[in-house]
Amino acid sequence: MDDDVVRQAPLFAALDDEAAGALRATMTRVDLMRSEILFNEGEPGDRLYVIVDGKVKLGRTSADGRENLLAVLGPGEMFGELSLFDPGPRNATATAIADTMLIGLGNDDLVSWLSGRPGVARQLLGALARRLRRTNESLADLVFSDVPGRVARALLDLSERFGRPTDDGLRVAHDLTQEELAQLVGASRETVNKALADFVARDWLRLEARAVVLLDIERMRKRAR
Ligand code: CMP
């Protein structure tokens, strides 16, 4: 397991090596294959998860069956904490979009870790605040930006987590199908495909299977504004 990645997670950030090791020992490992569902929206939840390796999408389904993706998370990120801090059903469905390894912490263990450790609680509050900020930005994007702008923003956001520099650009292996990318930006697949094709024609990016290579990040940033 990649310890450095786990130590970046907000849950571990305020702990010294010894405490981090002890916390780690109380957590259970879960392995998921691509497309496997960890939990469904509406189920009771009593466990939060930290991603060690792989990727997880968090999505919601409307009454008429349409899907919307709230986020795509990668190594070092945490999810599943809402139903612990505010007891209630799971707010979204969590599905692996690549082979994924997680470690999970149950409610009772979390409560005992938080008591007497204000540093850990502060880190978790910081993570929740960052998520609220990002959610507000996505909401404003949905209202104020056109689809190409939202696609550009989503790809840049994914590049911060999954981008790897290559000779000709930043390769972002997002592992999303075009349908899932459309669900992430809240638009139809056709409109998202058109936006992507336009970016390709302008030489701003190159499409690969479940990945893009960003060739002109400055132009993409301007388009995302
Ligand atoms: P929980 O409700 O227990 O299960 C679903 C999880 O999805 C939730 O906890 C959060 O951890 C996560 N989640 C919900 N909404 C968002 C969002 N807007 N951005 C990122 N993660 C989210």
Coordinates of C-alpha atoms and ligand atoms in Angstrom, one line a residue:
M1 CA 0.0 0.0 0.0
D2 CA 1.1 3.5 -0.8
D3 CA 1.6 5.1 2.6
D4 CA 2.5 8.6 1.2
V5 CA -0.8 8.8 -0.5
V6 CA -2.7 7.8 2.6
R7 CA -0.8 10.3 4.7
Q8 CA -2.1 13.1 2.4
A9 CA -5.7 12.3 3.3
P10 CA -7.3 14.9 5.6
L11 CA -7.9 12.2 8.2
F12 CA -4.2 11.5 8.6
A13 CA -2.7 15.0 7.9
A14 CA -2.5 16.1 11.5
L15 CA -1.1 12.8 12.9
D16 CA 2.5 11.8 13.6
D17 CA 3.8 8.6 12.1
E18 CA 3.0 6.5 15.2
A19 CA -0.6 7.8 15.4
A20 CA -1.1 7.4 11.7
G21 CA 0.1 3.8 11.9
A22 CA -2.3 3.1 14.8
L23 CA -5.2 4.7 12.9
R24 CA -4.3 2.7 9.8
A25 CA -4.4 -0.5 11.8
T26 CA -8.0 0.1 12.8
M27 CA -9.1 0.6 9.1
T28 CA -10.2 -2.3 6.9
R29 CA -9.1 -2.7 3.3
V30 CA -11.7 -2.9 0.5
D31 CA -10.8 -3.9 -3.1
L32 CA -13.2 -3.0 -6.0
M33 CA -13.1 -3.9 -9.6
R34 CA -13.9 -1.3 -12.3
S35 CA -17.8 -0.7 -12.3
E36 CA -18.3 -2.3 -8.9
I37 CA -20.6 -0.3 -6.6
L38 CA -19.4 0.3 -3.1
F39 CA -22.7 1.7 -1.8
N40 CA -25.9 3.2 -3.2
E41 CA -27.6 6.5 -2.7
G42 CA -30.2 6.2 0.1
E43 CA -28.6 3.3 2.0
P44 CA -27.7 3.8 5.6
G45 CA -24.0 4.6 6.0
D46 CA -21.7 4.0 8.9
R47 CA -18.2 4.1 7.3
L48 CA -16.0 6.6 5.6
Y49 CA -13.4 5.7 3.0
V50 CA -10.0 6.9 1.9
I51 CA -8.9 6.0 -1.7
V52 CA -5.4 4.4 -1.7
D53 CA -5.3 3.6 -5.4
G54 CA -7.8 3.9 -8.3
K55 CA -10.8 6.2 -8.8
V56 CA -14.3 6.4 -7.6
K57 CA -17.3 8.3 -9.1
L58 CA -20.0 9.7 -6.9
G59 CA -23.3 10.0 -8.6
R60 CA -27.0 10.6 -8.1
T61 CA -29.9 9.3 -10.1
S62 CA -33.1 11.4 -10.8
A63 CA -36.6 10.0 -10.4
D64 CA -36.7 9.4 -14.2
G65 CA -33.4 7.6 -14.3
R66 CA -31.0 10.3 -15.5
E67 CA -27.6 10.3 -13.8
N68 CA -25.5 13.2 -12.6
L69 CA -21.9 12.9 -11.4
L70 CA -21.1 15.0 -8.3
A71 CA -17.4 14.2 -8.3
V72 CA -14.6 11.9 -9.4
L73 CA -12.1 11.2 -6.6
G74 CA -8.7 9.7 -6.7
P75 CA -5.9 8.6 -4.3
G76 CA -5.6 10.4 -1.0
E77 CA -9.2 11.6 -1.2
M78 CA -12.0 10.8 1.3
F79 CA -15.7 10.2 0.9
G80 CA -18.6 8.7 2.8
E81 CA -18.3 11.0 5.7
L82 CA -21.5 12.9 5.3
S83 CA -23.7 10.2 6.7
L84 CA -21.3 9.9 9.7
F85 CA -21.2 13.6 10.6
D86 CA -24.9 14.1 9.8
P87 CA -26.5 10.7 10.4
G88 CA -28.8 9.9 7.5
P89 CA -28.8 8.0 4.2
R90 CA -25.9 8.0 1.7
N91 CA -26.1 11.2 -0.4
A92 CA -24.7 9.6 -3.5
T93 CA -23.8 6.2 -5.1
A94 CA -20.1 5.4 -5.0
T95 CA -18.8 3.3 -7.9
A96 CA -15.2 2.3 -8.8
I97 CA -14.3 3.5 -12.4
A98 CA -10.9 1.7 -12.3
D99 CA -9.6 -1.1 -10.2
T100 CA -9.6 0.5 -6.8
M101 CA -8.3 0.0 -3.3
L102 CA -9.8 1.8 -0.3
I103 CA -9.5 1.8 3.4
G104 CA -12.6 2.3 5.5
L105 CA -13.1 3.6 9.0
G106 CA -16.3 2.8 11.0
N107 CA -18.3 5.5 12.9
D108 CA -17.4 4.3 16.4
D109 CA -13.7 4.2 15.6
L110 CA -13.9 7.7 14.0
V111 CA -15.6 9.2 17.0
S112 CA -12.9 7.8 19.4
W113 CA -10.2 9.1 17.0
L114 CA -11.7 12.6 17.0
S115 CA -12.2 13.0 20.7
G116 CA -9.1 14.7 22.1
R117 CA -7.6 15.3 18.7
P118 CA -8.8 18.8 17.5
G119 CA -6.1 18.8 14.8
V120 CA -7.8 15.9 13.0
A121 CA -11.2 17.4 13.4
R122 CA -9.9 20.7 11.9
Q123 CA -8.4 18.9 8.9
L124 CA -11.7 17.1 8.3
L125 CA -13.6 20.5 8.5
G126 CA -11.1 21.9 6.0
A127 CA -11.8 19.0 3.6
L128 CA -15.6 19.7 3.9
A129 CA -15.1 23.4 3.3
R130 CA -13.0 22.7 0.2
R131 CA -15.7 20.4 -1.1
L132 CA -18.4 23.1 -0.5
R133 CA -16.3 25.6 -2.4
R134 CA -15.9 23.3 -5.3
T135 CA -19.6 22.4 -5.3
N136 CA -20.5 26.2 -5.4
E137 CA -18.2 26.7 -8.3
S138 CA -19.8 23.8 -10.2
L139 CA -23.2 25.2 -9.4
A140 CA -22.2 28.7 -10.7
D141 CA -20.7 27.0 -13.8
L142 CA -24.0 25.2 -14.5
V143 CA -25.9 28.6 -14.3
F144 CA -23.4 30.9 -15.9
S145 CA -21.1 28.9 -18.3
D146 CA -21.9 27.2 -21.6
V147 CA -21.1 23.6 -22.2
P148 CA -17.7 24.0 -23.8
G149 CA -16.7 26.2 -20.8
R150 CA -17.9 23.5 -18.4
V151 CA -16.1 20.8 -20.3
A152 CA -12.9 22.8 -20.2
R153 CA -13.3 23.4 -16.5
A154 CA -14.0 19.7 -15.8
L155 CA -10.9 18.5 -17.7
L156 CA -8.7 21.0 -15.9
D157 CA -10.2 19.9 -12.6
L158 CA -9.5 16.3 -13.4
S159 CA -6.0 17.2 -14.6
E160 CA -5.2 18.5 -11.1
R161 CA -5.8 15.0 -9.7
F162 CA -4.9 12.7 -12.5
G163 CA -2.7 14.7 -14.8
R164 CA 0.8 13.3 -15.7
P165 CA 3.2 15.4 -17.8
T166 CA 4.3 13.8 -21.1
D167 CA 6.4 15.1 -24.0
D168 CA 3.6 16.8 -25.8
G169 CA 1.3 17.8 -23.0
L170 CA -0.5 16.9 -19.8
R171 CA -2.1 13.4 -20.0
V172 CA -5.2 13.1 -18.0
A173 CA -6.3 9.4 -17.6
H174 CA -9.8 10.2 -16.2
D175 CA -11.2 6.7 -16.9
L176 CA -14.6 8.2 -17.7
T177 CA -16.7 7.2 -20.7
Q178 CA -18.0 10.1 -22.8
E179 CA -21.4 9.5 -21.2
E180 CA -19.9 9.9 -17.8
L181 CA -18.0 13.0 -18.8
A182 CA -21.4 14.4 -19.9
Q183 CA -23.0 13.4 -16.6
L184 CA -20.1 15.3 -14.8
V185 CA -20.7 18.5 -16.7
G186 CA -24.5 18.2 -16.7
A187 CA -25.0 18.2 -20.5
S188 CA -26.0 15.7 -23.2
R189 CA -23.3 13.4 -24.7
E190 CA -23.8 14.9 -28.1
T191 CA -23.1 18.5 -26.9
V192 CA -20.1 17.4 -24.9
N193 CA -18.8 15.4 -27.9
K194 CA -19.2 18.6 -30.1
A195 CA -17.2 20.6 -27.5
L196 CA -14.4 18.0 -27.4
A197 CA -14.3 17.9 -31.2
D198 CA -14.0 21.7 -31.3
F199 CA -11.1 21.6 -28.8
V200 CA -9.4 18.9 -30.9
A201 CA -9.8 21.0 -34.1
R202 CA -8.2 23.9 -32.3
D203 CA -5.3 21.7 -31.2
W204 CA -6.1 22.4 -27.5
L205 CA -6.2 18.7 -26.7
R206 CA -6.0 15.1 -28.1
L207 CA -8.5 12.4 -27.3
E208 CA -7.4 8.9 -26.2
A209 CA -9.5 6.0 -24.8
R210 CA -10.7 7.2 -21.4
A211 CA -8.1 9.9 -21.3
V212 CA -7.2 13.3 -22.9
V213 CA -3.9 14.9 -23.5
L214 CA -4.1 18.7 -22.8
L215 CA -1.9 20.4 -25.4
D216 CA -2.7 24.1 -24.7
I217 CA -3.6 24.5 -21.1
E218 CA -3.6 28.3 -21.2
R219 CA -6.4 28.4 -23.9
M220 CA -8.3 25.8 -22.0
R221 CA -8.1 28.0 -18.8
K222 CA -9.3 31.0 -20.8
R223 CA -12.2 29.0 -22.2
A224 CA -13.1 27.7 -18.7
R225 CA -13.4 31.3 -17.3
Ligands
CMP1 P1 -22.2 10.0 2.2 O1 -23.5 10.8 2.0 O2 -22.0 9.2 3.4 O3 -22.1 9.1 0.9 C1 -21.9 9.7 -0.4 C2 -20.7 10.5 -0.3 O4 -20.4 11.3 -1.5 C3 -20.9 11.6 0.7 O5 -21.0 11.0 2.0 C4 -19.7 12.5 0.4 O6 -18.5 12.0 1.0 C5 -19.6 12.4 -1.1 N1 -20.2 13.6 -1.7 C6 -21.5 14.0 -1.7 N2 -21.6 15.2 -2.4 C7 -20.4 15.5 -2.9 C8 -19.9 16.6 -3.7 N3 -20.7 17.6 -4.1 N4 -18.6 16.6 -4.0 C9 -17.8 15.5 -3.6 N5 -18.2 14.5 -2.8 C10 -19.5 14.5 -2.5

